[in-house]
């Protein structure tokens, strides 16, 4: 086997808990680089004066959102059993980062970001919400033909980015919301935008990403 | 999901859960909320009820700056190693967070257990520089605590303060219960032990203060009275009882404590993210303007292998991509070449960057330059001649001839550097406009040499700061230059460097003026600080926040003359506001050194021969227990 062929691509699934809620996308990149360095695994680094671990996050998580389901690819120079990799990473993870699954994927696969299709979010309210009122709001939103909004000085339509939206009721009776939003490169919906359309500010709820859906 | 919300506050106590829930809601509304949540790798969270003493270590500037403060992290580590102590952290909230906390009536809290600061037994305030004083008051206020020590009782946390600025503690003395003067690593443990014994005995606050005053290096200002003469100078400092120490001798460690390896690794970007190891404490060069060089004596070196091991362990525990060595003058470290060789190995096996600040011109050898260039290719080279003429450099006791300086410069360029940074100070005692003009000439000469040797891509950067006469230095009697004069000198430099392709940066003279008030003030200045804070002064160290109007108004309201503190030269026989604090170097030594400066007489590095500055006589016993070779006093 040539050296080139030995390089292994590893895919991780992990959860991002409350203490990392305000660690943004770029900070997560740095956090991962340091975690990979601490792990002592044979990480593949870029060449040059400031070598950096090559890694690839599936999708940026909006600031303030926690997640049960994030994905990341990184590369190693030497293949190792996935359980060994998981152990090294878990032992060196900072508080709030939970490694759930380690798999090996083909080097030929396209970048994770390109594979993204949709994201799912669960919303929990800090204060109890009346179910019927919430249901009315959701119905009205879904009935709209268009939801024009402005993001970074550009107008776009939020409506087609909302693939699904419904009111949820937990076992303990707590009322929340569940949504599936488009997450293709260049057409990504964010939960805070949907919540704003429903009349909620980001001080009223906690959002959790519960699923990442890749293109088949 | 509900569980996730609960997890946001891992404290069983319901009132605390309420506090954190309320914070949670405001966080999305402020900039960079990651500053206010803690959760860093290597943080220590202990069950609140499992310890005897809760101490909050407070850095009165924002998280971005305070998070990487080595002194605070070291104390955090030392205290948390004790099972019966929980040390937590707090920093200044930025302005938007301050408003949000105030509007919602949420007290300032610790990052670990998210407890209100008022719930702690002790608040340890870090005061490395004077421009944090208003932030310190702001923190007490945000913690819903009375600002004055006299208005706090046993129900409030004990407020202790330490750091380089408290070698003159007087300007903040009414707000602080006790100061730790000097090195805090051992003293803080004594403070906690004393507090525990007091708490067990159930004594009064007065009893606690009296017990603290017995700890070496601890100054309890309320137990000392300060009287003034009609002309505003100090008449006497009198202890309340004869058994109280006068002067208070600073605390030092015989041996440098083990270097930190458990660094807190932030989850959001902060100013310095790297493994830092102090290679040496103190300095023997004796620059007459240098506060750090005087108060941190004696010089103590850390063994080479200890440094390298600490760097490796630190990298393993953090995953950082950069290491940094700290000292006042790295090239004076006696094993600098072996150290650099060790760093090169580290660099090769770990692929990290290295920073090595504070190198001295005199101690440069060709060897050292070869080594350095291979270690940090592409970086700039920093030299600090501080003054433009040989005459001036003799006055400030940084003697180096123009010729030797230019030799070093040529050598730097020959070794491949293309950028040189030069640091200068204006406003030195006895400085003439010719001395100032010479700074510009020197910069141009450096640029010229660089172009001859290294070609057109040579860069010269001149950093200009203003001299501030600091306590415990030979220049402590000198007045601070007038703003008009400083402006005139800056104009001369601008003209001198006009069109010369030398980049010049300079400090705001008004910010230096503020620093001169705060560092040279007496107890009465505390009223000015209080008023300035009430007027809105905060983040005085931030050029975009500093507002001189708040301070001018405060002086007027209190009825004190600002010039009395800054521009006035002090009489050699005057009682200075910090005379009752002994930094180890004798006042008589400083006086002689000041008189020598008037004659242009220099005092070379004392490692070649002791001048009897007072350190060895003050710490004779400590030295006997110090390990071989640690102290560099001959
Ligand atoms: S005691 Fe002597 S050698 Fe030591 S710092 Fe003072 S002057 Fe220098």
CSV table of N, CA, C and O and ligand atoms in Angstrom, one decimal, chain B residues 283-284 297-299 585 589 606-607 609-617 632-634, ligand 1:
chain,number,residue,atom,x,y,z
B,283,UNK,N,14.9,40.9,38.0
B,283,UNK,CA,15.8,41.4,37.0
B,283,UNK,C,16.9,42.1,37.8
B,283,UNK,O,16.7,42.8,38.8
B,284,UNK,N,18.1,42.0,37.3
B,284,UNK,CA,19.3,42.6,38.0
B,284,UNK,C,19.9,43.8,37.3
B,284,UNK,O,20.9,44.4,37.7
B,297,UNK,N,12.7,41.9,42.6
B,297,UNK,CA,13.9,41.3,43.0
B,297,UNK,C,13.7,40.3,44.2
B,297,UNK,O,12.7,40.5,44.9
B,298,UNK,N,14.5,39.4,44.4
B,298,UNK,CA,15.8,39.0,43.7
B,298,UNK,C,15.4,38.2,42.4
B,298,UNK,O,14.4,37.7,42.3
B,299,UNK,N,16.5,38.1,41.6
B,299,UNK,CA,16.3,37.3,40.4
B,299,UNK,C,16.4,35.8,40.8
B,299,UNK,O,17.3,35.4,41.5
B,585,UNK,N,13.8,46.5,48.4
B,585,UNK,CA,14.9,47.5,48.0
B,585,UNK,C,14.8,48.7,48.9
B,585,UNK,O,13.7,49.3,49.0
B,589,UNK,N,19.0,53.1,49.1
B,589,UNK,CA,19.6,52.6,47.9
B,589,UNK,C,19.0,53.4,46.7
B,589,UNK,O,19.7,53.9,45.8
B,606,UNK,N,24.0,43.9,38.6
B,606,UNK,CA,24.5,43.5,40.0
B,606,UNK,C,24.8,42.0,40.1
B,606,UNK,O,25.3,41.6,41.2
B,607,UNK,N,24.6,41.2,39.1
B,607,UNK,CA,25.1,39.8,39.2
B,607,UNK,C,26.6,39.8,39.2
B,607,UNK,O,27.2,38.8,39.7
B,609,UNK,N,28.4,41.9,40.9
B,609,UNK,CA,28.8,42.4,42.2
B,609,UNK,C,27.7,43.1,42.9
B,609,UNK,O,27.0,44.0,42.3
B,610,UNK,N,27.4,42.7,44.1
B,610,UNK,CA,26.2,43.2,44.8
B,610,UNK,C,26.4,44.7,45.3
B,610,UNK,O,27.5,45.1,45.7
B,611,UNK,N,25.3,45.5,45.1
B,611,UNK,CA,25.4,46.9,45.6
B,611,UNK,C,24.7,47.0,46.9
B,611,UNK,O,24.5,48.1,47.4
B,612,UNK,N,24.2,45.9,47.5
B,612,UNK,CA,23.5,46.0,48.7
B,612,UNK,C,22.2,46.8,48.6
B,612,UNK,O,21.9,47.7,49.4
B,613,UNK,N,21.3,46.4,47.7
B,613,UNK,CA,20.1,47.1,47.5
B,613,UNK,C,19.1,46.9,48.6
B,613,UNK,O,18.1,47.6,48.8
B,614,UNK,N,19.3,45.8,49.4
B,614,UNK,CA,18.4,45.6,50.5
B,614,UNK,C,17.8,44.2,50.5
B,614,UNK,O,17.3,43.7,51.5
B,615,UNK,N,17.8,43.6,49.3
B,615,UNK,CA,17.1,42.3,49.1
B,615,UNK,C,17.7,41.2,50.0
B,615,UNK,O,17.0,40.5,50.7
B,616,UNK,N,19.0,41.2,49.9
B,616,UNK,CA,19.7,40.1,50.7
B,616,UNK,C,19.5,40.3,52.2
B,616,UNK,O,19.3,39.3,52.9
B,617,UNK,N,19.6,41.5,52.7
B,617,UNK,CA,19.4,41.7,54.1
B,617,UNK,C,18.0,41.4,54.5
B,617,UNK,O,17.7,40.9,55.6
B,632,UNK,N,20.1,34.6,41.9
B,632,UNK,CA,21.3,35.0,41.1
B,632,UNK,C,22.0,36.2,41.7
B,632,UNK,O,23.0,36.7,41.2
B,633,UNK,N,21.6,36.6,42.9
B,633,UNK,CA,22.4,37.6,43.7
B,633,UNK,C,23.8,36.9,44.0
B,633,UNK,O,23.8,35.7,44.5
B,634,UNK,N,24.9,37.5,43.8
B,634,UNK,CA,26.2,36.9,44.1
B,634,UNK,C,26.4,36.6,45.6
B,634,UNK,O,25.8,37.2,46.4
C,1,LIG,S1,20.9,42.2,46.8
C,1,LIG,FE1,22.7,42.8,45.6
C,1,LIG,S2,22.8,41.3,43.9
C,1,LIG,FE2,20.8,41.1,44.9
C,1,LIG,S3,19.5,42.4,43.7
C,1,LIG,FE3,20.2,43.6,45.3
C,1,LIG,S4,22.0,44.6,44.5
C,1,LIG,FE4,21.5,43.0,43.2
